[in-house]
Amino acid sequence: MLILDEPFSSVDITTKARLLGEIRALAAQQNLTIILVSHDPQEAVAICQTTVILEDGRVQEFGALAELIRHPCSPTLKAFRDYCRLE
């Protein structure tokens, strides 16, 4: 298991892209579970398959990230998706 808490918050874009690729490859090679804490939806999309959406410490949604983005149930995720232009 790999736990990452805002791992790219102080990293330049080039390094961030490289690290995202390395983390994805490592997770696939080692069959790792990754727990990612992030406020950046692009990071979540790049790494995560299953996602928990929290608001004020409460679970709002849980499931496959692609499905949650396509069909958000909570107003929070819908607003977040629309703001970030995720599809």
GROMACS .gro file of C-alpha atoms in nm:
model
   87
    1MET     CA    1   0.000   0.000   0.000
    2LEU     CA    2   0.123   0.347  -0.090
    3ILE     CA    3  -0.025   0.649   0.088
    4LEU     CA    4   0.021   0.985  -0.086
    5ASP     CA    5  -0.099   1.306   0.081
    6GLU     CA    6  -0.090   1.599  -0.162
    7PRO     CA    7   0.234   1.458  -0.311
    8PHE     CA    8   0.257   1.701  -0.603
    9SER     CA    9   0.159   2.028  -0.436
   10SER     CA   10   0.509   2.179  -0.458
   11VAL     CA   11   0.629   2.011  -0.777
   12ASP     CA   12   0.668   2.173  -1.120
   13ILE     CA   13   0.448   2.047  -1.403
   14THR     CA   14   0.722   1.853  -1.583
   15THR     CA   15   0.829   1.669  -1.270
   16LYS     CA   16   0.467   1.609  -1.175
   17ALA     CA   17   0.392   1.443  -1.510
   18ARG     CA   18   0.700   1.222  -1.478
   19LEU     CA   19   0.615   1.122  -1.121
   20LEU     CA   20   0.253   1.044  -1.211
   21GLY     CA   21   0.378   0.809  -1.481
   22GLU     CA   22   0.625   0.643  -1.245
   23ILE     CA   23   0.360   0.595  -0.976
   24ARG     CA   24   0.116   0.443  -1.227
   25ALA     CA   25   0.385   0.206  -1.353
   26LEU     CA   26   0.492   0.108  -1.002
   27ALA     CA   27   0.134   0.043  -0.896
   28ALA     CA   28   0.076  -0.179  -1.199
   29GLN     CA   29   0.404  -0.370  -1.161
   30GLN     CA   30   0.366  -0.428  -0.788
   31ASN     CA   31  -0.015  -0.456  -0.781
   32LEU     CA   32  -0.020  -0.174  -0.524
   33THR     CA   33  -0.317  -0.012  -0.363
   34ILE     CA   34  -0.268   0.365  -0.359
   35ILE     CA   35  -0.446   0.600  -0.122
   36LEU     CA   36  -0.423   0.947  -0.273
   37VAL     CA   37  -0.530   1.260  -0.088
   38SER     CA   38  -0.558   1.542  -0.339
   39HIS     CA   39  -0.752   1.855  -0.422
   40ASP     CA   40  -0.639   1.825  -0.786
   41PRO     CA   41  -0.883   1.625  -0.999
   42GLN     CA   42  -0.624   1.576  -1.272
   43GLU     CA   43  -0.406   1.384  -1.026
   44ALA     CA   44  -0.699   1.166  -0.926
   45VAL     CA   45  -0.787   1.095  -1.289
   46ALA     CA   46  -0.423   1.007  -1.365
   47ILE     CA   47  -0.385   0.760  -1.076
   48CYS     CA   48  -0.718   0.642  -0.938
   49GLN     CA   49  -0.966   0.379  -1.049
   50THR     CA   50  -1.186   0.382  -0.740
   51THR     CA   51  -1.257   0.706  -0.559
   52VAL     CA   52  -1.411   0.832  -0.237
   53ILE     CA   53  -1.542   1.188  -0.250
   54LEU     CA   54  -1.542   1.353   0.093
   55GLU     CA   55  -1.697   1.679   0.204
   56ASP     CA   56  -1.656   1.802   0.560
   57GLY     CA   57  -1.518   1.459   0.652
   58ARG     CA   58  -1.826   1.275   0.527
   59VAL     CA   59  -1.840   1.036   0.233
   60GLN     CA   60  -2.045   1.192  -0.046
   61GLU     CA   61  -1.975   0.935  -0.317
   62PHE     CA   62  -1.778   0.615  -0.363
   63GLY     CA   63  -1.712   0.413  -0.675
   64ALA     CA   64  -1.532   0.391  -1.006
   65LEU     CA   65  -1.385   0.733  -1.081
   66ALA     CA   66  -1.488   0.735  -1.447
   67GLU     CA   67  -1.848   0.652  -1.355
   68LEU     CA   68  -1.859   0.914  -1.078
   69ILE     CA   69  -1.736   1.179  -1.319
   70ARG     CA   70  -1.991   1.079  -1.584
   71HIS     CA   71  -2.282   1.059  -1.339
   72PRO     CA   72  -2.215   1.255  -1.020
   73CYS     CA   73  -2.483   1.219  -0.753
   74SER     CA   74  -2.370   1.489  -0.513
   75PRO     CA   75  -2.392   1.861  -0.592
   76THR     CA   76  -2.031   1.892  -0.473
   77LEU     CA   77  -1.890   1.649  -0.729
   78LYS     CA   78  -2.109   1.788  -1.006
   79ALA     CA   79  -1.988   2.143  -0.939
   80PHE     CA   80  -1.629   2.021  -0.909
   81ARG     CA   81  -1.655   1.826  -1.236
   82ASP     CA   82  -1.807   2.121  -1.420
   83TYR     CA   83  -1.552   2.365  -1.277
   84CYS     CA   84  -1.260   2.142  -1.377
   85ARG     CA   85  -1.420   2.048  -1.710
   86LEU     CA   86  -1.380   1.678  -1.645
   87GLU     CA   87  -1.567   1.430  -1.865
   0.00000   0.00000   0.00000
